[in-house]
Amino acid sequence: GENVEQHPSTLSVQEGDSAVIKCTYSDSASNYFPWYKQELGKRPQLIIDIRSNVGEKKDQRIAVTLNKTAKHFSLHITETQPEDSAVYFCAATLYNQGGKLIFGQGTELSVKP
Amino acid sequence: DGGITQSPKYLFRKEGQNVTLSCEQNLNHDAMYWYRQDPGQGLRLIYYSQIVNDFQKGDIAEGYSVSREKKESFPLTVTSAQKNPTAFYLCASTPAAVGVGELFFGEGSRLTVL
């Protein structure tokens, strides 16, 4: 079936360094790719999203890039801070299944002061 | 305060018992969803509903049931047929059609089967 693969499952960086999380998707018709952040014990919250007609989107220290040909998209966090520590999930729409979202397995990011 | 309210936050169940998790939203959203979260497996869709009195199975619907009698409410019943029900359950909603726009999540319900 259709799926989204997310890597790495855990990521540890020093404060101030950059972090990159990568996802690949299988449904070539997917057209919407959000990223959610879930802090420990809290609900997931949308941090950035990108649609298939755009190759890159930035919002302050975070950015998402999309390569439709290769069917992969990535989250980039620059100048990481301890409050960036959380689990990050990527997702993609299943266009041929009514636009349902399918999530990656999650990446636990730890930013060490 | 607008949002999604899930209850209870923690629930313990004996094997063989059904349990119902509540999800209420006052955002006037049409679409509502139930996800199950297990460590290392991301969020998996159980059921979703785009409109009152209509709902569809997600990827892991076996052992679960839902109803959508009111726009604001989308309760999930975990039945005794669910073989491994211990998990964290998240309810979510979106303003309109499935897959379009931001998912607004509740705070979750943690179910433990004893």
CSV table of C-alpha atoms in Angstrom, one decimal:
chain,number,residue,atom,x,y,z
A,1,GLY,CA,0.0,0.0,0.0
A,2,GLU,CA,0.9,3.7,-0.1
A,3,ASN,CA,3.3,4.8,2.6
A,4,VAL,CA,5.6,7.5,3.9
A,5,GLU,CA,9.1,6.6,5.1
A,6,GLN,CA,10.8,9.0,7.5
A,7,HIS,CA,14.5,9.1,8.5
A,8,PRO,CA,16.2,9.2,10.9
A,9,SER,CA,14.1,7.9,13.8
A,10,THR,CA,16.3,9.7,16.3
A,11,LEU,CA,18.5,12.8,15.8
A,12,SER,CA,20.8,14.5,18.3
A,13,VAL,CA,22.4,17.8,17.6
A,14,GLN,CA,24.2,20.5,19.5
A,15,GLU,CA,22.4,23.8,20.1
A,16,GLY,CA,23.1,26.1,17.2
A,17,ASP,CA,23.6,23.3,14.7
A,18,SER,CA,21.2,22.5,11.9
A,19,ALA,CA,18.9,19.5,11.8
A,20,VAL,CA,17.5,17.8,8.7
A,21,ILE,CA,14.8,15.2,8.6
A,22,LYS,CA,13.9,13.4,5.3
A,23,CYS,CA,10.7,11.7,4.1
A,24,THR,CA,9.9,9.8,0.9
A,25,TYR,CA,6.4,9.0,-0.3
A,26,SER,CA,5.0,6.5,-2.7
A,27,ASP,CA,1.8,8.1,-4.1
A,28,SER,CA,3.0,10.1,-7.1
A,29,ALA,CA,-0.3,12.1,-7.0
A,30,SER,CA,0.3,13.4,-3.5
A,31,ASN,CA,-0.1,17.1,-3.5
A,32,TYR,CA,0.1,18.3,0.2
A,33,PHE,CA,3.0,17.7,2.6
A,34,PRO,CA,2.7,19.0,6.2
A,35,TRP,CA,5.1,18.7,9.1
A,36,TYR,CA,3.9,18.3,12.7
A,37,LYS,CA,5.8,18.8,15.9
A,38,GLN,CA,4.8,17.0,19.1
A,39,GLU,CA,6.4,18.0,22.3
A,40,LEU,CA,6.5,15.5,25.1
A,41,GLY,CA,3.0,14.9,26.5
A,42,LYS,CA,1.4,17.4,24.1
A,43,ARG,CA,-0.7,17.3,21.0
A,44,PRO,CA,0.9,17.4,17.5
A,45,GLN,CA,0.9,20.9,16.0
A,46,LEU,CA,1.5,22.0,12.4
A,47,ILE,CA,4.7,23.8,12.0
A,48,ILE,CA,5.0,24.1,8.2
A,49,ASP,CA,3.5,22.7,5.1
A,50,ILE,CA,4.1,22.7,1.4
A,51,ARG,CA,2.0,22.0,-1.7
A,52,SER,CA,3.2,20.2,-4.8
A,53,ASN,CA,3.4,23.4,-7.0
A,54,VAL,CA,6.1,24.8,-4.7
A,55,GLY,CA,9.7,23.5,-4.4
A,56,GLU,CA,10.7,25.3,-1.1
A,57,LYS,CA,9.0,27.2,1.7
A,58,LYS,CA,10.6,29.0,4.7
A,59,ASP,CA,9.3,30.3,8.0
A,60,GLN,CA,12.0,31.8,10.1
A,61,ARG,CA,14.3,29.0,11.2
A,62,ILE,CA,12.5,26.2,9.5
A,63,ALA,CA,12.2,25.3,5.9
A,64,VAL,CA,10.8,22.5,3.8
A,65,THR,CA,12.0,21.4,0.4
A,66,LEU,CA,10.1,19.1,-2.0
A,67,ASN,CA,11.5,17.1,-4.9
A,68,LYS,CA,8.5,15.7,-6.8
A,69,THR,CA,10.6,13.8,-9.3
A,70,ALA,CA,12.3,11.8,-6.5
A,71,LYS,CA,9.2,11.8,-4.3
A,72,HIS,CA,10.9,13.1,-1.3
A,73,PHE,CA,10.7,16.1,1.0
A,74,SER,CA,12.8,17.4,3.9
A,75,LEU,CA,12.5,19.5,7.0
A,76,HIS,CA,15.4,21.8,7.8
A,77,ILE,CA,15.8,23.5,11.1
A,78,THR,CA,18.7,26.0,11.4
A,79,GLU,CA,20.2,27.5,14.6
A,80,THR,CA,18.5,24.8,16.7
A,81,GLN,CA,17.5,25.6,20.3
A,82,PRO,CA,16.6,23.3,23.2
A,83,GLU,CA,12.9,24.1,22.7
A,84,ASP,CA,13.1,22.5,19.3
A,85,SER,CA,13.5,19.1,21.1
A,86,ALA,CA,10.4,17.1,20.1
A,87,VAL,CA,9.1,14.4,17.8
A,88,TYR,CA,8.6,15.6,14.3
A,89,PHE,CA,6.2,13.9,11.8
A,90,CYS,CA,6.0,14.3,8.1
A,91,ALA,CA,2.8,13.4,6.2
A,92,ALA,CA,1.5,13.2,2.6
A,93,THR,CA,-1.9,13.2,1.1
A,94,LEU,CA,-3.2,10.0,-0.6
A,95,TYR,CA,-4.7,11.7,-3.6
A,96,ASN,CA,-6.5,8.6,-4.9
A,97,GLN,CA,-8.0,7.9,-1.4
A,98,GLY,CA,-9.9,11.1,-1.0
A,99,GLY,CA,-6.9,13.1,0.1
A,100,LYS,CA,-6.3,11.2,3.4
A,101,LEU,CA,-3.1,12.0,5.2
A,102,ILE,CA,-0.6,9.3,5.8
A,103,PHE,CA,2.1,10.0,8.4
A,104,GLY,CA,5.8,9.0,8.6
A,105,GLN,CA,7.0,7.1,11.7
A,106,GLY,CA,8.4,10.2,13.4
A,107,THR,CA,11.8,11.6,14.3
A,108,GLU,CA,12.8,12.3,17.9
A,109,LEU,CA,15.0,15.4,17.8
A,110,SER,CA,17.1,16.1,20.8
A,111,VAL,CA,19.0,19.5,21.0
A,112,LYS,CA,21.7,19.5,23.6
A,113,PRO,CA,22.6,22.8,25.2
B,1,ASP,CA,-11.8,28.9,23.9
B,2,GLY,CA,-12.2,27.0,20.6
B,3,GLY,CA,-10.7,23.6,20.3
B,4,ILE,CA,-11.0,19.9,20.6
B,5,THR,CA,-11.6,18.2,23.9
B,6,GLN,CA,-10.9,14.6,24.5
B,7,SER,CA,-11.9,12.6,27.6
B,8,PRO,CA,-10.8,10.8,29.6
B,9,LYS,CA,-7.1,11.7,29.5
B,10,TYR,CA,-6.2,8.3,31.0
B,11,LEU,CA,-8.3,5.1,31.0
B,12,PHE,CA,-7.7,1.7,32.3
B,13,ARG,CA,-9.7,-1.3,31.0
B,14,LYS,CA,-9.9,-4.9,31.7
B,15,GLU,CA,-9.6,-7.4,28.9
B,16,GLY,CA,-12.9,-8.1,27.3
B,17,GLN,CA,-14.5,-4.8,28.1
B,18,ASN,CA,-15.5,-2.2,25.6
B,19,VAL,CA,-14.6,1.4,26.2
B,20,THR,CA,-15.7,4.7,24.6
B,21,LEU,CA,-13.4,7.7,24.1
B,22,SER,CA,-15.1,11.1,23.8
B,23,CYS,CA,-14.1,13.8,21.3
B,24,GLU,CA,-15.9,17.1,21.1
B,25,GLN,CA,-15.0,20.1,19.0
B,26,ASN,CA,-16.4,23.7,18.9
B,27,LEU,CA,-14.5,24.8,15.9
B,28,ASN,CA,-17.4,24.2,13.5
B,29,HIS,CA,-15.2,21.8,11.5
B,30,ASP,CA,-16.8,19.4,9.1
B,31,ALA,CA,-14.2,16.6,9.1
B,32,MET,CA,-13.1,14.6,12.2
B,33,TYR,CA,-10.6,11.8,12.6
B,34,TRP,CA,-9.3,9.3,15.0
B,35,TYR,CA,-5.6,8.3,15.1
B,36,ARG,CA,-3.7,5.8,17.1
B,37,GLN,CA,-0.2,6.6,18.1
B,38,ASP,CA,2.3,3.8,19.1
B,39,PRO,CA,6.0,4.4,19.7
B,40,GLY,CA,8.0,4.3,16.4
B,41,GLN,CA,4.9,3.9,14.2
B,42,GLY,CA,3.7,7.4,13.7
B,43,LEU,CA,0.0,8.2,13.6
B,44,ARG,CA,-2.3,5.6,12.0
B,45,LEU,CA,-5.8,6.5,10.9
B,46,ILE,CA,-8.6,4.5,12.5
B,47,TYR,CA,-11.8,6.2,11.2
B,48,TYR,CA,-12.7,9.5,9.7
B,49,SER,CA,-15.9,11.4,9.0
B,50,GLN,CA,-16.5,14.2,6.6
B,51,ILE,CA,-20.1,14.9,7.5
B,52,VAL,CA,-22.7,14.1,10.1
B,53,ASN,CA,-24.1,10.5,9.9
B,54,ASP,CA,-21.3,9.4,7.6
B,55,PHE,CA,-17.9,7.9,8.3
B,56,GLN,CA,-15.2,5.8,6.6
B,57,LYS,CA,-12.7,3.2,7.8
B,58,GLY,CA,-9.1,4.2,8.0
B,59,ASP,CA,-6.1,1.9,7.8
B,60,ILE,CA,-6.6,0.1,11.2
B,61,ALA,CA,-10.4,0.1,11.8
B,62,GLU,CA,-10.7,-3.5,12.9
B,63,GLY,CA,-11.8,-3.7,16.5
B,64,TYR,CA,-13.0,-0.1,16.6
B,65,SER,CA,-16.4,1.6,16.0
B,66,VAL,CA,-17.5,5.2,15.7
B,67,SER,CA,-20.6,7.4,15.3
B,68,ARG,CA,-21.2,10.9,14.1
B,69,GLU,CA,-24.7,11.9,15.2
B,70,LYS,CA,-23.7,15.5,15.8
B,71,LYS,CA,-21.2,17.8,14.0
B,72,GLU,CA,-19.4,18.5,17.2
B,73,SER,CA,-19.0,14.9,18.4
B,74,PHE,CA,-17.1,11.9,17.1
B,75,PRO,CA,-16.8,9.2,19.9
B,76,LEU,CA,-14.6,6.2,19.4
B,77,THR,CA,-15.4,2.8,20.9
B,78,VAL,CA,-12.6,0.4,21.4
B,79,THR,CA,-14.2,-3.1,21.4
B,80,SER,CA,-13.1,-6.3,23.0
B,81,ALA,CA,-12.3,-7.4,19.4
B,82,GLN,CA,-9.3,-5.1,19.3
B,83,LYS,CA,-6.4,-7.4,20.0
B,84,ASN,CA,-3.8,-4.8,21.2
B,85,PRO,CA,-5.7,-1.7,22.4
B,86,THR,CA,-3.1,-0.2,24.7
B,87,ALA,CA,-2.1,3.0,22.9
B,88,PHE,CA,-2.4,6.7,22.8
B,89,TYR,CA,-5.5,7.9,20.9
B,90,LEU,CA,-5.7,11.3,19.2
B,91,CYS,CA,-8.8,12.9,17.8
B,92,ALA,CA,-8.5,15.7,15.2
B,93,SER,CA,-10.5,17.9,12.9
B,94,THR,CA,-10.2,20.0,9.8
B,95,PRO,CA,-12.5,22.8,8.5
B,96,ALA,CA,-13.6,21.1,5.3
B,97,ALA,CA,-12.7,18.2,3.1
B,98,VAL,CA,-10.5,15.4,4.2
B,99,GLY,CA,-6.8,16.0,3.6
B,100,VAL,CA,-7.1,19.7,3.1
B,101,GLY,CA,-5.4,22.1,5.5
B,102,GLU,CA,-4.2,21.9,9.1
B,103,LEU,CA,-5.3,19.1,11.4
B,104,PHE,CA,-6.3,20.4,14.8
B,105,PHE,CA,-5.6,17.7,17.4
B,106,GLY,CA,-7.0,17.1,20.9
B,107,GLU,CA,-4.7,16.4,23.8
B,108,GLY,CA,-5.2,12.7,23.5
B,109,SER,CA,-6.5,9.7,25.6
B,110,ARG,CA,-4.1,7.1,26.9
B,111,LEU,CA,-5.8,3.7,27.1
B,112,THR,CA,-4.2,0.9,29.1
B,113,VAL,CA,-5.5,-2.6,29.1
B,114,LEU,CA,-4.8,-4.5,32.3
